[in-house]
Short mmCIF file of C-alpha atoms in Angstrom, two decimals:
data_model
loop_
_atom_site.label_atom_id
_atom_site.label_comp_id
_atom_site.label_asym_id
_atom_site.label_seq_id
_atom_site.Cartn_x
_atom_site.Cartn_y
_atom_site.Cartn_z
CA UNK A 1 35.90 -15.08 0.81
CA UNK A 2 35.57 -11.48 1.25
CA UNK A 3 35.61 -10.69 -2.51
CA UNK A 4 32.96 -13.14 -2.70
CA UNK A 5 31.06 -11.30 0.17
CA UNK A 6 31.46 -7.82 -1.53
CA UNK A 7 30.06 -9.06 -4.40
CA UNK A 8 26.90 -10.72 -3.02
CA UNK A 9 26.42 -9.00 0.27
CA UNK A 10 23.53 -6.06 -0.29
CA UNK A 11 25.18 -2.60 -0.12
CA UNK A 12 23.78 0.55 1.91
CA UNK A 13 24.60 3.81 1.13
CA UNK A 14 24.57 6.92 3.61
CA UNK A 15 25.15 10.35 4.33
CA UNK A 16 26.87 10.98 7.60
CA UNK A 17 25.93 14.54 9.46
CA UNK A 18 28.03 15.27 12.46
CA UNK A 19 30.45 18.01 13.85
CA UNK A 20 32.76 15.59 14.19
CA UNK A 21 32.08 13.38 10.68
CA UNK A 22 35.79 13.58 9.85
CA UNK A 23 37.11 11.61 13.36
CA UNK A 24 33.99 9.35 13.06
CA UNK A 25 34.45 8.32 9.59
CA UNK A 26 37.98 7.25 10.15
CA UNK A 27 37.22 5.16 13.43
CA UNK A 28 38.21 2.00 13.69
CA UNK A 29 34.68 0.24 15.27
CA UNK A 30 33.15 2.58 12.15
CA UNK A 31 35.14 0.69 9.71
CA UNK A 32 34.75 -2.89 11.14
CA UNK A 33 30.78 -2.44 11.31
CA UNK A 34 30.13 -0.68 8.25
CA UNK A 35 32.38 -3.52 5.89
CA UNK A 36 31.05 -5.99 7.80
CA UNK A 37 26.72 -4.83 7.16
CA UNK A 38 27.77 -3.67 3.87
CA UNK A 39 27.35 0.27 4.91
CA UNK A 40 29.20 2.67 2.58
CA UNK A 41 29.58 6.47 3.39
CA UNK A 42 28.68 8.37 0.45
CA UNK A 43 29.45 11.89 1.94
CA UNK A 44 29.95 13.14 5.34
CA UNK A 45 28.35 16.91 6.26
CA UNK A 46 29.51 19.14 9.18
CA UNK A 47 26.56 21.43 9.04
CA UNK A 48 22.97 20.47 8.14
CA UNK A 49 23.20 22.85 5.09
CA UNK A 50 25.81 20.82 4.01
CA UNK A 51 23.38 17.73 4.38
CA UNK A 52 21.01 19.25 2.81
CA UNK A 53 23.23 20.11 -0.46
CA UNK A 54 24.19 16.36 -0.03
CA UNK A 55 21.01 15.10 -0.02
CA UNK A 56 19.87 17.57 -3.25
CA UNK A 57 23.23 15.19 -5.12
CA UNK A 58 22.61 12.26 -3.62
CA UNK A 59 18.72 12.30 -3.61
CA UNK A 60 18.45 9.01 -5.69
CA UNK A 61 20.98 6.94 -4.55
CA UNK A 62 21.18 7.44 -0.84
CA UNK A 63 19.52 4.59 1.29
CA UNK A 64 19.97 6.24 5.04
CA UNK A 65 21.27 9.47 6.89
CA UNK A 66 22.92 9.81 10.15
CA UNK A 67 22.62 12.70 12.30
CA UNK A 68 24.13 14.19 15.05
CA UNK A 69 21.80 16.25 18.08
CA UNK A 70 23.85 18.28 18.66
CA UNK A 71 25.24 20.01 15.56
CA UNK A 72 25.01 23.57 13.66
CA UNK A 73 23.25 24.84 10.90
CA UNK A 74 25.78 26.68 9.14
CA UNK A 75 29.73 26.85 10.20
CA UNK A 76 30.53 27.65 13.34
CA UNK A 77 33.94 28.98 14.93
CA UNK A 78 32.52 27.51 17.88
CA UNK A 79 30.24 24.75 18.68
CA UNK A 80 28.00 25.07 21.83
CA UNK A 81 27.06 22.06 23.70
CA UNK A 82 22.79 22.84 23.41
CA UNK A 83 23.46 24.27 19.41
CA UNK A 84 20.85 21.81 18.21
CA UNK A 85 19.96 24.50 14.71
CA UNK A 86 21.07 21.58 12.85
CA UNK A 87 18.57 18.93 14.28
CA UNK A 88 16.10 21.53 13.88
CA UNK A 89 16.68 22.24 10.30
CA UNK A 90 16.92 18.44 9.54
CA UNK A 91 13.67 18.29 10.50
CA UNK A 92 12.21 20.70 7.29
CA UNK A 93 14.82 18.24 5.05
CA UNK A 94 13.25 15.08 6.52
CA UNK A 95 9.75 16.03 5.05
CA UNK A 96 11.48 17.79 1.93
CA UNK A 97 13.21 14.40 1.03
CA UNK A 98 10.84 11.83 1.42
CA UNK A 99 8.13 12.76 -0.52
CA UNK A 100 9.74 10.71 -3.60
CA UNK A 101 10.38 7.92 -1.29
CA UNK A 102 11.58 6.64 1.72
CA UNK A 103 14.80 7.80 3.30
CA UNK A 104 15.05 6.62 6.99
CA UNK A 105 16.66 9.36 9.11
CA UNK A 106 18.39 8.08 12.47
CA UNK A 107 19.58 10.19 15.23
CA UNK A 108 23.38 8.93 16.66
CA UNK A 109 24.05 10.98 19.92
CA UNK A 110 25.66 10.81 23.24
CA UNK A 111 23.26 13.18 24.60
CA UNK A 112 20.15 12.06 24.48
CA UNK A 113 19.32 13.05 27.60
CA UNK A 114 20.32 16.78 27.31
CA UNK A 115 17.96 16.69 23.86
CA UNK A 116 14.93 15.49 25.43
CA UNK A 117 15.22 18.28 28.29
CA UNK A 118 15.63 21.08 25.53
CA UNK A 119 14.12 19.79 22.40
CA UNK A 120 10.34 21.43 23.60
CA UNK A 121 9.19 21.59 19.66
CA UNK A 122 8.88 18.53 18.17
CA UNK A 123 12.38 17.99 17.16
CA UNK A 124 12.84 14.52 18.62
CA UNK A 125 9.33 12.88 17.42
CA UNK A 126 10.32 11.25 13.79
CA UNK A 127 12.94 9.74 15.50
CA UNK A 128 10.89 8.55 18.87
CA UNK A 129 8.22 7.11 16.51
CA UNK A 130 10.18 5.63 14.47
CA UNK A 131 12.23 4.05 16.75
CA UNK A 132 15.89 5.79 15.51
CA UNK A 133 17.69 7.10 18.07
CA UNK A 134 20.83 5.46 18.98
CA UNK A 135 23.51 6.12 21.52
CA UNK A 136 26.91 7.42 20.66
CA UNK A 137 29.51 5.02 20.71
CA UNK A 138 26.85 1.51 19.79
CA UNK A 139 28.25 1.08 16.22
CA UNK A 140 26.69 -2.39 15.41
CA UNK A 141 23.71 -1.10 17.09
CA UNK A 142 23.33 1.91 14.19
CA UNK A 143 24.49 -0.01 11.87
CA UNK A 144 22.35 -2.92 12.25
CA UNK A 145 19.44 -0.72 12.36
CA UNK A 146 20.26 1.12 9.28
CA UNK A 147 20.00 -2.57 7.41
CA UNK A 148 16.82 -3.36 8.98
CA UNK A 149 15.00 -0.37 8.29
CA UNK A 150 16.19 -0.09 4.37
CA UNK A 151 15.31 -3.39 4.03
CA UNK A 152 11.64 -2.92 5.24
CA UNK A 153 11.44 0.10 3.33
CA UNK A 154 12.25 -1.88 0.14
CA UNK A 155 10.36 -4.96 0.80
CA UNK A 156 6.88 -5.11 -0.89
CA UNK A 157 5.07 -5.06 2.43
CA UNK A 158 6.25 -1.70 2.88
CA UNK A 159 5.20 -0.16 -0.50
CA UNK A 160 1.53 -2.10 -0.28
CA UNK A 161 1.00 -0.51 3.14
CA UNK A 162 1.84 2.92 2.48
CA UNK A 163 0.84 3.09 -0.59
CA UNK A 164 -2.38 1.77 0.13
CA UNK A 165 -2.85 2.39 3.67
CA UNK A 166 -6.21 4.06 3.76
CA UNK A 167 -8.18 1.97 1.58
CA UNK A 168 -6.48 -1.36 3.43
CA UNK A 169 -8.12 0.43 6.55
CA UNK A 170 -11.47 0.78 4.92
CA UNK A 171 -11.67 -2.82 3.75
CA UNK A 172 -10.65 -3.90 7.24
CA UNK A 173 -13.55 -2.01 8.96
CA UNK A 174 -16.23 -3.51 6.71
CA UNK A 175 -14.74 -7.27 7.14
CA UNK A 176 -11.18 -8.63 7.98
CA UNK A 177 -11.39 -11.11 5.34
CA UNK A 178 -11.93 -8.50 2.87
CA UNK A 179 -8.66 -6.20 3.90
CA UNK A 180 -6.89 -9.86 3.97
CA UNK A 181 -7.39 -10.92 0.60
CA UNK A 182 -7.36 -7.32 -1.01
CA UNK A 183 -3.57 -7.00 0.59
CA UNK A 184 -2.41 -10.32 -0.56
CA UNK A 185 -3.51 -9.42 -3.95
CA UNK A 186 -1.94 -6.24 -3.63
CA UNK A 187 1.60 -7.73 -2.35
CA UNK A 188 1.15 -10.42 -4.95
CA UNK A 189 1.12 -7.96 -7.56
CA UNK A 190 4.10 -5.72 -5.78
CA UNK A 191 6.32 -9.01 -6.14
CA UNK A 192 5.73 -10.05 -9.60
CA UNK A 193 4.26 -8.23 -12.24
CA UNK A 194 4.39 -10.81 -14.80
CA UNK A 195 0.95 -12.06 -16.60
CA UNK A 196 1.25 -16.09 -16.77
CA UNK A 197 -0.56 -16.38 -14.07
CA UNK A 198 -3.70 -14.12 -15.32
CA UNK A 199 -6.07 -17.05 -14.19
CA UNK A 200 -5.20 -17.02 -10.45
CA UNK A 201 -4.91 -12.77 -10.53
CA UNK A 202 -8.99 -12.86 -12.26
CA UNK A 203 -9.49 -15.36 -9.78
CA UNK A 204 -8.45 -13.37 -6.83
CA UNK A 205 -10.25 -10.04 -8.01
CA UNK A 206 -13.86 -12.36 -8.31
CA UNK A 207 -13.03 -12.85 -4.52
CA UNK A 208 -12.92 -9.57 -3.65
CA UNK A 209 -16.09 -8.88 -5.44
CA UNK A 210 -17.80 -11.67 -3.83
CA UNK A 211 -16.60 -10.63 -0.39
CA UNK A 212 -17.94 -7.21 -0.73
CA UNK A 213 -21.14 -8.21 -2.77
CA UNK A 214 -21.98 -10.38 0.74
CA UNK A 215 -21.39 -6.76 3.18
CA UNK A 216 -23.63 -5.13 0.61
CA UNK A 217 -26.21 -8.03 1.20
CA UNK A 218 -25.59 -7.66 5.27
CA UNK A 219 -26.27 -3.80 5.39
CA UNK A 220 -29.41 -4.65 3.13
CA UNK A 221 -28.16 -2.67 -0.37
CA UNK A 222 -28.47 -5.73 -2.38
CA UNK A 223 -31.12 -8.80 -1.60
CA UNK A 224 -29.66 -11.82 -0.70
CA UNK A 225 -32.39 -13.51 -3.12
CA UNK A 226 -29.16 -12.25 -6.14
CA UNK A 227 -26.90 -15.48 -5.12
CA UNK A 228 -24.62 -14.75 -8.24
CA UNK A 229 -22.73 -12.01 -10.04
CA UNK A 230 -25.04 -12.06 -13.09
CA UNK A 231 -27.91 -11.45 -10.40
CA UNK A 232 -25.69 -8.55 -9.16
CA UNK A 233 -25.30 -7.53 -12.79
CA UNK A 234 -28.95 -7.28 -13.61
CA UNK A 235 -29.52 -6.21 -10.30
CA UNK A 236 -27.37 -2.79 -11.07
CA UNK A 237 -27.48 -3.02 -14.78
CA UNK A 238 -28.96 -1.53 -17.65
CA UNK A 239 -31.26 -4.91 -18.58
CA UNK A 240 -34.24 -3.85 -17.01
CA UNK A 241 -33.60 -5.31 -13.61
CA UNK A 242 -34.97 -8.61 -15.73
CA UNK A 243 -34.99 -11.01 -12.43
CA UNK A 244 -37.45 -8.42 -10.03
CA UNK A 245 -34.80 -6.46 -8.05
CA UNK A 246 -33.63 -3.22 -8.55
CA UNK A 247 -31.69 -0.59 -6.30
CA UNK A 248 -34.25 2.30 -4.70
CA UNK A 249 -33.39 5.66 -6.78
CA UNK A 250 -29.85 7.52 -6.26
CA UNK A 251 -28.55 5.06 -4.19
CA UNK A 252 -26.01 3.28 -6.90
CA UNK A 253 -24.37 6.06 -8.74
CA UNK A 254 -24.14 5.58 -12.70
CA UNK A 255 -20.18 4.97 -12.55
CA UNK A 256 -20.37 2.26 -9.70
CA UNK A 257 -23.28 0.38 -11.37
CA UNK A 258 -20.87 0.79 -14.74
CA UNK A 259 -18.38 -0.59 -12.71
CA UNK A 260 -20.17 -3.62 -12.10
CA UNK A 261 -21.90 -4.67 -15.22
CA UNK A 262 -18.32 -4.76 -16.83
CA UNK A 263 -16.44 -5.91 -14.54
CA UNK A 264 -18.17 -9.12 -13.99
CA UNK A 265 -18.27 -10.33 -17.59
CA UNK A 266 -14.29 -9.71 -17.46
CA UNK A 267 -13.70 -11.50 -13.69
CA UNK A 268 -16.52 -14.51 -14.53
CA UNK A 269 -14.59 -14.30 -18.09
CA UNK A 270 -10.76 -13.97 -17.38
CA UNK A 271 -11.15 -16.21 -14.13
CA UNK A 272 -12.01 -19.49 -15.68
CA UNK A 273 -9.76 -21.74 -18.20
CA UNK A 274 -12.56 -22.73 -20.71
CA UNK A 275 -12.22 -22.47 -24.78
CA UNK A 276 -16.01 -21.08 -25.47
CA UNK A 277 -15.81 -17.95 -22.92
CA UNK A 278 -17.11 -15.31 -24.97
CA UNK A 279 -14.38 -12.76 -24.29
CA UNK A 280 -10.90 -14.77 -23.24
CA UNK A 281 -9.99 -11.97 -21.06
CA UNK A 282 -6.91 -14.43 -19.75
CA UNK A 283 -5.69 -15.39 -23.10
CA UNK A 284 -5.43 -11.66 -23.62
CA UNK A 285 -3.77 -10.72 -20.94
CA UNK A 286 -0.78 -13.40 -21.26
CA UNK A 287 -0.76 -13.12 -25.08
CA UNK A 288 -0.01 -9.75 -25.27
CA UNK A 289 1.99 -9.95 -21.84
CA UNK A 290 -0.33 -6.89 -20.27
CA UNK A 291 -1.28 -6.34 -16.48
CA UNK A 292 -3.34 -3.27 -17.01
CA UNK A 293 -6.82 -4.92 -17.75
CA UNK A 294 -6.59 -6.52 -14.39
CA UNK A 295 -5.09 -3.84 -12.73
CA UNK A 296 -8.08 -1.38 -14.17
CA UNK A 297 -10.21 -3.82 -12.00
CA UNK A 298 -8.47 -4.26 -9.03
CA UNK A 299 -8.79 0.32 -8.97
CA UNK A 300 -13.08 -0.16 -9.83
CA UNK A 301 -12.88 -3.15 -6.65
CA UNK A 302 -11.12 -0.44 -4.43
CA UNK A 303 -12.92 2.63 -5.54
CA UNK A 304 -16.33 0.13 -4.93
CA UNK A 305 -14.70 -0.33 -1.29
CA UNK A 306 -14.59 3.22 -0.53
CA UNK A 307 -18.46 3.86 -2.48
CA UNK A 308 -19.58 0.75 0.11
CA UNK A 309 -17.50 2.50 3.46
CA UNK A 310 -19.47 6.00 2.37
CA UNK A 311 -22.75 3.81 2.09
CA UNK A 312 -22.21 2.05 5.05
CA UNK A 313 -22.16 4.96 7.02
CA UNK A 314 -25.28 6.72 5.76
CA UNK A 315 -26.85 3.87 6.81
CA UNK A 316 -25.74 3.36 10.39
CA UNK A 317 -26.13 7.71 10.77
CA UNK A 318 -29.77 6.88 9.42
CA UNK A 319 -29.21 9.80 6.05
CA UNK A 320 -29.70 6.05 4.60
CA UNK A 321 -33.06 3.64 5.58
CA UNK A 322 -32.95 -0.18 4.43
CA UNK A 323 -33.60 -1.95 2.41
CA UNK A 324 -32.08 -0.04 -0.40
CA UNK A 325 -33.77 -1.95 -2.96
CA UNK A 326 -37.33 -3.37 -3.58
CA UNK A 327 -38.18 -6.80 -4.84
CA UNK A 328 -41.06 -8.11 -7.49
CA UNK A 329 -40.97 -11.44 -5.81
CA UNK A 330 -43.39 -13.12 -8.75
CA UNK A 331 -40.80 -11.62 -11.37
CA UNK A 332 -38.32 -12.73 -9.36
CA UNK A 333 -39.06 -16.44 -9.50
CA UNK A 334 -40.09 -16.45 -12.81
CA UNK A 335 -36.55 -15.22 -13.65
CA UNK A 336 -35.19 -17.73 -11.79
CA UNK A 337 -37.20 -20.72 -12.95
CA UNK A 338 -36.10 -19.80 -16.46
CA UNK A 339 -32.32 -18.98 -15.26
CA UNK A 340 -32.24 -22.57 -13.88
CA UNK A 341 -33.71 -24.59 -17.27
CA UNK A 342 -31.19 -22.35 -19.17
CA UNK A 343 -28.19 -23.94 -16.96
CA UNK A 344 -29.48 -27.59 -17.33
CA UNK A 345 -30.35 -27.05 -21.14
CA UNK A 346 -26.55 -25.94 -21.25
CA UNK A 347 -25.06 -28.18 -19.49
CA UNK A 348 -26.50 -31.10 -21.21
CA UNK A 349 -24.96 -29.51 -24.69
#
């Protein structure tokens, strides 16, 4: 059984920091814990500049570091009991080493309550916020930790959120349906990249565009009289505003209405399942097993998010006075008189 467990359970690896890393290492609630969450120590450090040599090694493959609050920067003959230049200088490696990615730092003390008295600098905060200070002597309790946060670091819910934190907050401020379906895509992506499933992916992304088309129509940038995407097109395009609306001057930049006019032949086009589309944006994609046409899209949706948010606000700080567009009414109907015996002629083909 316990071959079977090392060989399946998930391993973590750390670095240990701690005056007294050589006692710790070899203690007998350290051992029990660690083999039984799977926690390997790939070095122990008695200074912080040994940590950080550790770290510059170890960099790639480490998944957690321990500290101690009350240990020294370099070697000491002697340790005193407030000597917290190590904590200090772990602070400077914290930021160093996680700009590549995410290393969760936990403080392990038994004087926690010295170290909030004379930490007056900001020493203690990462580990406050984060919730990562644990008491001296609770093995199961760091170790248990240690699991959960690597494992929320590596799940996909993690990566989406940082990674796309700001725009996710953007999208929620203009509508909670829209930062709801623009994360699922996004986690949907982080968990499988593969391009079978083009279809559903196209379909998603026409979604999105929908969902913000409808805030542009409440804050009065686009009529609501443009019910589709090809009315959006024409409506931004470069056909001569052909059904009587068209944006007010310098309100769509060139590379946003770009943005539009191309990406809604390839999301009307790659979302459907239908052998006369005119480009087969789908059959593409999975032929030549590809996610970056529909990844290009999903960038022009968010980079239309944060053109919208910018908008948005001109208009509620009054720089901005709706309606942003005017409207040949008589063109208008014409248009879509014509549009509508063009749909029935085609659909009884």
């Amino acid at each position: 059984i316990q071959t079977f467990m090392s060989v399946t359970m998930n391993m973590y690896n750390i670095i240990w920091a701690d005056d007294e890393c050589d006692t710790l290492c070899r203690d007998s609630a350290v051992i029990k814990f660690f083999d039984k969450y799977g926690i390997e120590i790939l070095d122990s450090c008695h200074t912080s500049e040994e940590l950080r040599r550790s770290l510059t090694i170890f960099s790639d493959s480490v998944d957690a570091v321990v500290v101690d609050g009350n240990f020294s920067r370099d070697y000491v003959d002697y340790l005193e009991s407030d000597d917290i230049s190590g904590l200090i200088h772990t602070m400077s490696l914290i930021e160093l080493f996680n700009v590549k990615r995410d290393i969760p730092f936990f403080l392990y003390t038994g004087k926690r309550n010295m170290l909030m008295q004379i930490c007056k600098n900001g020493e203690l905060t990462y580990f406050i916020k984060n919730d990562r200070i644990l008491q001296k002597g609770d093995v199961e309790g760091l170790a248990s930790r240690i699991v959960e946060s690597v494992e929320k670091i590596s799940s996909a819910e993690h990566h989406v959120t940082k990674r796309f934190s700001a725009i996710l907050k953007e999208a929620k401020e203009l509508t909670p349906s829209l930062e709801q379906e623009l994360r699922q895509f996004l986690l949907a992506e982080e968990r499988d990249d593969r391009c079978d499933r083009a279809v559903d992916q196209f379909t998603q992304l026409r979604k999105i565009l929908e969902i913000i088309i409808d805030q542009c129509k409440e804050y009065e940038i686009i009529p609501r009289e443009n019910e589709n995407l090809s009315d959006i097109k024409y409506f931004v395009g470069k056909d001569g505003h052909k059904n009587g609306s068209k944006p007010k001057e310098g309100v769509w930049p060139p590379v946003i209405s770009s943005y539009i006019w191309s990406m809604t032949d390839i999301l009307q086009d790659g979302s459907h399942k239908v052998k006369d589309l005119n480009l087969h944006v789908s059959d593409y994609v999975v032929e030549n097993n590809s996610p970056f046409l529909f990844r290009s899209c999903l960038y022009q949706i968010m980079e239309l998010i944060r053109w919208l948010t910018s908008t948005r606000d001109k208009i509620i700080d009054g720089s901005l006075r709706t309606p942003l567009y005017t409207i040949d009414r008589t063109k208008m109907e014409r248009y879509k008189k014509t549009d509508k015996n063009q749909r029935r002629f085609a659909s009884s083909m």
